[in-house]
Short mmCIF file of C-alpha atoms and ligand atoms in Angstrom, two decimals:
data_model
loop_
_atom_site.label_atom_id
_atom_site.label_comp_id
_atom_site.label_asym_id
_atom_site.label_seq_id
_atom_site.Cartn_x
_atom_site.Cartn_y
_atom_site.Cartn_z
CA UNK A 255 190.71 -123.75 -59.28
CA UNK A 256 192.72 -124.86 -56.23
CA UNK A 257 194.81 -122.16 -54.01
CA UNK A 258 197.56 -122.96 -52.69
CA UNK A 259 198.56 -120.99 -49.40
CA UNK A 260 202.34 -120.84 -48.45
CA UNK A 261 202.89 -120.06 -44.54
CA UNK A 262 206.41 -118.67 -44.34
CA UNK A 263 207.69 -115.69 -44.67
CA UNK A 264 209.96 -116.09 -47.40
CA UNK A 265 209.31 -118.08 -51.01
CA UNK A 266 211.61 -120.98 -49.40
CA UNK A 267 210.47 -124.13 -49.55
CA UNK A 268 206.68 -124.33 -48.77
CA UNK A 269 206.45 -121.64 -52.08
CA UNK A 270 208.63 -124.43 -54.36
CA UNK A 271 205.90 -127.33 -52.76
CA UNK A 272 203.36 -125.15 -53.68
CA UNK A 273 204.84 -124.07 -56.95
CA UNK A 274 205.42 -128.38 -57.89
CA UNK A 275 201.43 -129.06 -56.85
CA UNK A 276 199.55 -126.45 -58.46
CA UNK A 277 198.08 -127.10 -62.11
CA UNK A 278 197.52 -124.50 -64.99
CA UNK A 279 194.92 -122.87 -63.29
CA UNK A 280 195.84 -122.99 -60.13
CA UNK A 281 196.56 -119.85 -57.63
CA UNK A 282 199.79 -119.86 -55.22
CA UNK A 283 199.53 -116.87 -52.53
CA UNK A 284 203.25 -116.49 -51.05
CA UNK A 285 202.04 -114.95 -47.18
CA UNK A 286 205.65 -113.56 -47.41
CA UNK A 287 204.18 -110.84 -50.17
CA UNK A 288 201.39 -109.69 -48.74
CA UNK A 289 200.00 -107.21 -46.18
CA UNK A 290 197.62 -108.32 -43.58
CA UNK A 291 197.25 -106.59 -40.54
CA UNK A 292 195.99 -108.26 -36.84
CA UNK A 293 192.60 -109.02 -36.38
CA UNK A 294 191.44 -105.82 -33.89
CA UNK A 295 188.35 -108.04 -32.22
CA UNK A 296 186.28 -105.22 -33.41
CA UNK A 297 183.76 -107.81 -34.40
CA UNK A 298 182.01 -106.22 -36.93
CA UNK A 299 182.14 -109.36 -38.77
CA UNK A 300 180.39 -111.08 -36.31
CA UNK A 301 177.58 -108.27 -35.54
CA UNK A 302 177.01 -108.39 -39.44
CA UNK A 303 178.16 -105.15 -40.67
CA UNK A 304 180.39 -106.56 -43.16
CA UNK A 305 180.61 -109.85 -44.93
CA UNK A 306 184.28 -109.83 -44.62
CA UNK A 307 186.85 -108.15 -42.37
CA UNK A 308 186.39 -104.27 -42.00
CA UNK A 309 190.41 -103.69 -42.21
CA UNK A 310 191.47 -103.44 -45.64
CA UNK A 311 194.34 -104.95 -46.39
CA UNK A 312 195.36 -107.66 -48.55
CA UNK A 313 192.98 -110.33 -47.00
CA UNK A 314 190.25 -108.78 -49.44
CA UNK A 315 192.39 -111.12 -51.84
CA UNK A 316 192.62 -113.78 -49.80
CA UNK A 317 188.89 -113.86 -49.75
CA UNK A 318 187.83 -113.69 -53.27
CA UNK A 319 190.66 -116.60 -54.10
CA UNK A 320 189.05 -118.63 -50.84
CA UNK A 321 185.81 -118.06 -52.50
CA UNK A 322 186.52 -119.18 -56.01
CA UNK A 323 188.99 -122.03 -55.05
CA UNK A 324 187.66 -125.50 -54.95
CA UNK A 325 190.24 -126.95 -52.59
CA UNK A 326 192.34 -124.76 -50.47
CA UNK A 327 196.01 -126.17 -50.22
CA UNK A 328 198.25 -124.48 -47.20
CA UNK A 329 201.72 -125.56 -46.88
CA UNK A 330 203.15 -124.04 -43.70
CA UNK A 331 206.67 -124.40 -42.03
CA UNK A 332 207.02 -125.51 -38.40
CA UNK A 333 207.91 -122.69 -36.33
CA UNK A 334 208.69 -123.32 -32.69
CA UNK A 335 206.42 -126.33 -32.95
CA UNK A 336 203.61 -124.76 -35.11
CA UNK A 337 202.14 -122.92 -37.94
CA UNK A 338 203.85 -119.85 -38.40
CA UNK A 339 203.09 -116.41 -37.03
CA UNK A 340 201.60 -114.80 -40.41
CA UNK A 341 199.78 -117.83 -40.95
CA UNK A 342 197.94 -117.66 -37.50
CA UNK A 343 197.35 -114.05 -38.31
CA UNK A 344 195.53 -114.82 -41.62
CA UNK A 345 193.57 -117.79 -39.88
CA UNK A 346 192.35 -115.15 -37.20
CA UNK A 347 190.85 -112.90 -39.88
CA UNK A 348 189.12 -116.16 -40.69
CA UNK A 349 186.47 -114.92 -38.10
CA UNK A 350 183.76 -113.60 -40.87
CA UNK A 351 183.79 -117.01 -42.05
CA UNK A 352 181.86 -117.72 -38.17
CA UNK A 353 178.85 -115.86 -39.07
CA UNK A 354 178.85 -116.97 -42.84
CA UNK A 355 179.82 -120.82 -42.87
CA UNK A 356 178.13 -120.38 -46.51
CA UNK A 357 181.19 -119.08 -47.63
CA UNK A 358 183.18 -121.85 -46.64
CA UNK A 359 181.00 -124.81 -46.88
CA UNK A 360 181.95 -127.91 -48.80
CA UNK A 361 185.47 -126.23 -49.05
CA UNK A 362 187.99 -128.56 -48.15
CA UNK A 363 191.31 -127.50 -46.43
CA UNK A 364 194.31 -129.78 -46.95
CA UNK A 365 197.77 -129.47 -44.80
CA UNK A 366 201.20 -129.78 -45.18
CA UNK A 367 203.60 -129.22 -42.73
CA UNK A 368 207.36 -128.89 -43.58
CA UNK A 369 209.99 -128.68 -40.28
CA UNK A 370 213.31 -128.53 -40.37
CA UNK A 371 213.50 -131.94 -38.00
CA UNK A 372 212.71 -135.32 -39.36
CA UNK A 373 209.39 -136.42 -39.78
CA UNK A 374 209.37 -138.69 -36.85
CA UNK A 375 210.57 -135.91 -34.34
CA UNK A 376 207.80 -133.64 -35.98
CA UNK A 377 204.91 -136.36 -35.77
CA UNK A 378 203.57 -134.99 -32.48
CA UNK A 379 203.56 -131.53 -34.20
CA UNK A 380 201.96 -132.44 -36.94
CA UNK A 381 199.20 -134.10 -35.50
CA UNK A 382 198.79 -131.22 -33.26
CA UNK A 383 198.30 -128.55 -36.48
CA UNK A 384 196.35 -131.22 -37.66
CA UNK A 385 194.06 -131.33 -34.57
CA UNK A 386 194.09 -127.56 -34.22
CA UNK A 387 192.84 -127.47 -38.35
CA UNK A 388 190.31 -130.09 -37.53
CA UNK A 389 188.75 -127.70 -34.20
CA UNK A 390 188.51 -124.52 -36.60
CA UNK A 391 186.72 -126.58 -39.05
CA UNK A 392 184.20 -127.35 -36.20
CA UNK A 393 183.18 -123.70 -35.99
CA UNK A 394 183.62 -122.36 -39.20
CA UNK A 395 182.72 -125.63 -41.20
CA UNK A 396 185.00 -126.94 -44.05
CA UNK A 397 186.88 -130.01 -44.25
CA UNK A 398 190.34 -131.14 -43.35
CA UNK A 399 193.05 -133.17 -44.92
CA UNK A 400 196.59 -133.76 -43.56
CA UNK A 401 198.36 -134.45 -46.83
CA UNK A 402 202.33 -134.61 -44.92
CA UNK A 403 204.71 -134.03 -42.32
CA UNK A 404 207.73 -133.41 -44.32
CA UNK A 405 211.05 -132.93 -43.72
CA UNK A 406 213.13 -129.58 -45.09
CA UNK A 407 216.39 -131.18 -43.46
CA UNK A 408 218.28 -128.07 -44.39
CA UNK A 409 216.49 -125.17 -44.01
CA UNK A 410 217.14 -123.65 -47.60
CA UNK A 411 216.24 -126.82 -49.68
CA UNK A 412 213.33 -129.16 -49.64
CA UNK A 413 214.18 -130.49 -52.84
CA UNK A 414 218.01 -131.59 -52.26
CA UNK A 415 216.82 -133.76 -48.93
CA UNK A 416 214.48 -136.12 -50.67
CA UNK A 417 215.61 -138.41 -53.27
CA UNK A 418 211.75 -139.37 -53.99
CA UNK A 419 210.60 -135.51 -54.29
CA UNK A 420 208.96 -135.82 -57.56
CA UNK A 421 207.61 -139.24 -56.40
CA UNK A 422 206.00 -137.63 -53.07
CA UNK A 423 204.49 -134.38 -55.24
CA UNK A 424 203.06 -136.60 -57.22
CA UNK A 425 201.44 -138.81 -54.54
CA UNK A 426 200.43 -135.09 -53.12
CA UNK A 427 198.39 -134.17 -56.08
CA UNK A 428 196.33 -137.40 -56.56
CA UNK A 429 195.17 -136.82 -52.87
CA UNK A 430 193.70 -133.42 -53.99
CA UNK A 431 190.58 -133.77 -55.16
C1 FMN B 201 211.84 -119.01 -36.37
C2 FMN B 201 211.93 -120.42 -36.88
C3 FMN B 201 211.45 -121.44 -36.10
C4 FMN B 201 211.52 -122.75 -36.54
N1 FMN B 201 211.05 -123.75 -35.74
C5 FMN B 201 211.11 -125.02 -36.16
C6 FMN B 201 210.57 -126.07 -35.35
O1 FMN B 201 210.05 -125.85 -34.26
N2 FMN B 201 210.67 -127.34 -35.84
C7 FMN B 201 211.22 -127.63 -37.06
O2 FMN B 201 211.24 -128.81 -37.45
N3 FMN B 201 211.70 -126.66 -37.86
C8 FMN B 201 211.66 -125.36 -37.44
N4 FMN B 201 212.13 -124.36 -38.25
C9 FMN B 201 212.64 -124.69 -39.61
C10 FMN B 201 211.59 -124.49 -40.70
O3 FMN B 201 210.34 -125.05 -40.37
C11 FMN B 201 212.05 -125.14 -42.00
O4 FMN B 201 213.30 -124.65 -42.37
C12 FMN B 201 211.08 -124.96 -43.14
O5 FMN B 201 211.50 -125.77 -44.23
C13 FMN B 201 211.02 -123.51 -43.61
O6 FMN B 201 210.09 -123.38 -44.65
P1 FMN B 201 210.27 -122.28 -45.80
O7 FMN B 201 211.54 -122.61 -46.53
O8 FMN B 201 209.06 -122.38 -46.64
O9 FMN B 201 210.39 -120.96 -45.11
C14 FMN B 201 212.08 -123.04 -37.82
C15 FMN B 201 212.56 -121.99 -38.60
C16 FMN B 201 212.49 -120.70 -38.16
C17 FMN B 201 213.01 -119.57 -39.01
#
């Protein structure tokens, strides 16, 4: 099973990208649906008195789907030149994962950005997500792919800006492995 994560907080079009990659028995978590609260640095995670976070929320989801997925797929929009807000959020409950790199091991993480701007202006961007995946992975050990910079052009459609969309999603999925 692969999970696909989308960033945003609506089902715009990082939800559709997600919705055109996944297979049969594939997961998509929308972000935009669920409930997760701040990280509180209370650090019981990292003193070992729970596996996972202590908040309960709907991370406890987001964990078990992390856990079972083989690759983990997160298609986030470019907000003021990076991943969105409730995405950081979600990657700073990431913290258990610290003390248990078990958990993530072997996992790898592929990206996707999408941006409003073309894909040249949003190179720099991209390779900076990139680059900011790539450190996390140092610490909490799983593997990173940049699958693409894309272009939304206008903001409500993905699809209606690229001619080759089909094409490019099908490009995407032979890259997951
Ligand atoms: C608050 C906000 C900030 C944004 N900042 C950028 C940006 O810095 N660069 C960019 O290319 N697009 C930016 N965008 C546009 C979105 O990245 C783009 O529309 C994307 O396709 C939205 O994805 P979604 O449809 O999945 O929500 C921004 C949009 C919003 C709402």
């Amino acid at each position: 099973m692969n999970l696909y994560i989308s960033g945003s907080n609506r089902k715009g079009n990082c939800y559709q990208i997600a919705q055109d990659l996944k297979s049969e028995n594939d997961t998509v978590i929308a972000l935009a649906e669920k409930n997760i609260k701040y990280c509180k640095g209370c650090s019981a995670c990292t003193k070992g008195l729970e596996q996972y976070c202590a908040i309960k929320d709907d991370m406890k989801e987001i964990y078990n789907n992390m856990a079972e997925a083989g690759n983990i797929i997160i298609i986030t929009p470019i907000y003021m030149n990076h991943i969105t807000g409730i995405l950081k959020n979600v990657i700073d409950r990431w913290n258990p994962y610290s003390s248990h790199p078990e958990l993530l091991k072997d996992k790898k993480i592929y990206i996707i950005t999408v941006g409003q701007m073309s894909e040249e202006e949003n190179e720099e961007i991209a390779k900076n997500i990139k680059e900011y995946f790539e450190s996390l992975g140092e610490f909490i050990e799983f593997k990173v792919e940049f699958l693409k910079n894309l272009s939304s052009g206008d903001i409500d459609d993905v699809i209606k800006n690229h001619d080759n969309y089909n094409e490019m999603i099908n490009e995407i999925k032979k890259r997951i492995k």
